[in-house]
Amino acid sequence: MDTSNWQVVVVEDEADSMELVCGVLEHYGITSVGAETGEDAVELLNRLTPTMLIIDLALPQLDGWGVLQAVKSNPLTQDVPCVAITAYYTPILASRALKAGFDACFPKPLNSRTFIADLYRIMES
């Protein structure tokens, strides 16, 4: 799959996790833009329409659920795939994320090989 035109917004407040996710994406030729807060992510969406968002659920202030709501309520971004990541993963939380409108939910730390394959699958659907 050609990823040269992908632009993925990574919303993550932990620097190490942000670096890891962006590094994995860039290793596969995917351009990433980081946002450290939910508010920063919403502001970014006023300037660009990404190919996908990867959103940590446990952000301070405007959390991942709030970011998802902002994305889905904006006509320009409502169809952009959103992926949740969380250190607090449970099957119940993943089910809740899917029902809320996320396209997938992954536990942290991420498995880089399967994570990229899953992102490809989401983009193909």
Tab-separated table of N, CA and C in Angstrom, residues 25-75:
chain	number	residue	atom	x	y	z
A	25	LEU	N	5.529	5.101	12.392
A	25	LEU	CA	4.856	5.590	11.187
A	25	LEU	C	5.874	6.047	10.147
A	26	GLU	N	6.840	6.837	10.581
A	26	GLU	CA	7.834	7.368	9.650
A	26	GLU	C	8.702	6.259	9.066
A	27	HIS	N	8.951	5.209	9.834
A	27	HIS	CA	9.704	4.061	9.319
A	27	HIS	C	8.998	3.441	8.114
A	28	TYR	N	7.688	3.510	8.095
A	28	TYR	CA	6.901	2.957	6.995
A	28	TYR	C	6.510	4.023	5.963
A	29	GLY	N	7.174	5.169	6.000
A	29	GLY	CA	6.945	6.207	5.007
A	29	GLY	C	5.699	7.029	5.218
A	30	ILE	N	5.179	7.021	6.433
A	30	ILE	CA	3.953	7.751	6.751
A	30	ILE	C	4.318	9.042	7.478
A	31	THR	N	3.853	10.166	6.954
A	31	THR	CA	4.087	11.454	7.596
A	31	THR	C	3.208	11.560	8.832
A	32	SER	N	3.814	11.987	9.940
A	32	SER	CA	3.033	12.149	11.168
A	32	SER	C	3.177	13.569	11.691
A	33	VAL	N	2.111	14.023	12.330
A	33	VAL	CA	2.083	15.326	12.980
A	33	VAL	C	1.644	15.075	14.410
A	34	GLY	N	2.418	15.547	15.371
A	34	GLY	CA	2.101	15.309	16.767
A	34	GLY	C	1.290	16.424	17.393
A	35	ALA	N	0.406	16.043	18.287
A	35	ALA	CA	-0.356	16.982	19.114
A	35	ALA	C	-0.288	16.453	20.542
A	36	GLU	N	0.193	17.274	21.466
A	36	GLU	CA	0.385	16.824	22.846
A	36	GLU	C	-0.875	16.888	23.689
A	37	THR	N	-1.881	17.618	23.230
A	37	THR	CA	-3.132	17.733	23.980
A	37	THR	C	-4.314	17.577	23.029
A	38	GLY	N	-5.459	17.298	23.601
A	38	GLY	CA	-6.671	17.237	22.803
A	38	GLY	C	-6.987	18.575	22.163
A	39	GLU	N	-6.725	19.641	22.906
A	39	GLU	CA	-6.965	20.981	22.377
A	39	GLU	C	-6.076	21.257	21.170
A	40	ASP	N	-4.793	20.852	21.259
A	40	ASP	CA	-3.876	21.023	20.123
A	40	ASP	C	-4.381	20.249	18.905
A	41	ALA	N	-4.907	19.059	19.133
A	41	ALA	CA	-5.413	18.236	18.032
A	41	ALA	C	-6.586	18.919	17.340
A	42	VAL	N	-7.514	19.445	18.120
A	42	VAL	CA	-8.675	20.123	17.540
A	42	VAL	C	-8.223	21.347	16.749
A	43	GLU	N	-7.238	22.075	17.270
A	43	GLU	CA	-6.692	23.236	16.557
A	43	GLU	C	-6.044	22.805	15.237
A	44	LEU	N	-5.303	21.706	15.255
A	44	LEU	CA	-4.688	21.191	14.020
A	44	LEU	C	-5.739	20.897	12.958
A	45	LEU	N	-6.887	20.400	13.387
A	45	LEU	CA	-7.941	20.044	12.440
A	45	LEU	C	-8.540	21.263	11.751
A	46	ASN	N	-8.290	22.454	12.302
A	46	ASN	CA	-8.721	23.681	11.636
A	46	ASN	C	-7.792	24.035	10.481
A	47	ARG	N	-6.584	23.431	10.471
A	47	ARG	CA	-5.582	23.753	9.454
A	47	ARG	C	-5.336	22.637	8.451
A	48	LEU	N	-5.696	21.405	8.800
A	48	LEU	CA	-5.438	20.288	7.890
A	48	LEU	C	-6.480	19.204	8.075
A	49	THR	N	-6.622	18.403	7.040
A	49	THR	CA	-7.497	17.234	7.115
A	49	THR	C	-6.605	16.006	6.984
A	50	PRO	N	-6.335	15.335	8.098
A	50	PRO	CA	-5.410	14.200	8.063
A	50	PRO	C	-6.037	12.968	7.417
A	51	THR	N	-5.181	12.015	7.105
A	51	THR	CA	-5.622	10.731	6.581
A	51	THR	C	-6.209	9.879	7.697
A	52	MET	N	-5.667	10.064	8.908
A	52	MET	CA	-6.071	9.272	10.074
A	52	MET	C	-5.629	10.013	11.333
A	53	LEU	N	-6.323	9.732	12.435
A	53	LEU	CA	-5.883	10.197	13.749
A	53	LEU	C	-5.637	8.990	14.638
A	54	ILE	N	-4.549	9.048	15.397
A	54	ILE	CA	-4.251	8.057	16.429
A	54	ILE	C	-4.320	8.821	17.738
A	55	ILE	N	-5.252	8.433	18.607
A	55	ILE	CA	-5.594	9.253	19.771
A	55	ILE	C	-5.466	8.457	21.060
A	56	ASP	N	-4.635	8.960	21.970
A	56	ASP	CA	-4.563	8.387	23.316
A	56	ASP	C	-5.866	8.740	24.032
A	57	LEU	N	-6.481	7.775	24.665
A	57	LEU	CA	-7.748	8.037	25.354
A	57	LEU	C	-7.569	8.845	26.633
A	58	ALA	N	-6.441	8.661	27.322
A	58	ALA	CA	-6.246	9.268	28.642
A	58	ALA	C	-5.430	10.553	28.559
A	59	LEU	N	-5.952	11.525	27.842
A	59	LEU	CA	-5.308	12.833	27.763
A	59	LEU	C	-5.841	13.720	28.883
A	60	PRO	N	-5.021	14.661	29.370
A	60	PRO	CA	-5.537	15.607	30.362
A	60	PRO	C	-6.510	16.586	29.692
A	61	GLN	N	-7.388	17.156	30.447
A	61	GLN	CA	-8.393	18.116	29.973
A	61	GLN	C	-9.266	17.498	28.894
A	62	LEU	N	-9.094	17.878	27.633
A	62	LEU	CA	-9.899	17.296	26.559
A	62	LEU	C	-9.319	15.924	26.241
A	63	ASP	N	-10.004	14.873	26.695
A	63	ASP	CA	-9.467	13.515	26.538
A	63	ASP	C	-9.742	12.974	25.134
A	64	GLY	N	-9.318	11.736	24.904
A	64	GLY	CA	-9.484	11.124	23.592
A	64	GLY	C	-10.928	11.024	23.142
A	65	TRP	N	-11.828	10.812	24.090
A	65	TRP	CA	-13.260	10.739	23.760
A	65	TRP	C	-13.748	12.095	23.246
A	66	GLY	N	-13.271	13.169	23.876
A	66	GLY	CA	-13.640	14.516	23.441
A	66	GLY	C	-13.062	14.864	22.083
A	67	VAL	N	-11.831	14.423	21.834
A	67	VAL	CA	-11.221	14.642	20.517
A	67	VAL	C	-12.042	13.918	19.451
A	68	LEU	N	-12.417	12.675	19.726
A	68	LEU	CA	-13.239	11.919	18.775
A	68	LEU	C	-14.540	12.660	18.476
A	69	GLN	N	-15.181	13.172	19.509
A	69	GLN	CA	-16.437	13.899	19.321
A	69	GLN	C	-16.219	15.124	18.428
A	70	ALA	N	-15.113	15.848	18.645
A	70	ALA	CA	-14.809	17.022	17.822
A	70	ALA	C	-14.564	16.625	16.368
A	71	VAL	N	-13.849	15.536	16.157
A	71	VAL	CA	-13.561	15.054	14.800
A	71	VAL	C	-14.849	14.665	14.090
A	72	LYS	N	-15.682	13.898	14.755
A	72	LYS	CA	-16.897	13.371	14.128
A	72	LYS	C	-17.984	14.429	13.949
A	73	SER	N	-17.914	15.524	14.697
A	73	SER	CA	-18.921	16.577	14.558
A	73	SER	C	-18.525	17.630	13.522
A	74	ASN	N	-17.321	17.534	12.982
A	74	ASN	CA	-16.850	18.478	11.977
A	74	ASN	C	-17.071	17.860	10.592
A	75	PRO	N	-17.875	18.499	9.741
A	75	PRO	CA	-18.147	17.930	8.416
A	75	PRO	C	-16.881	17.669	7.587
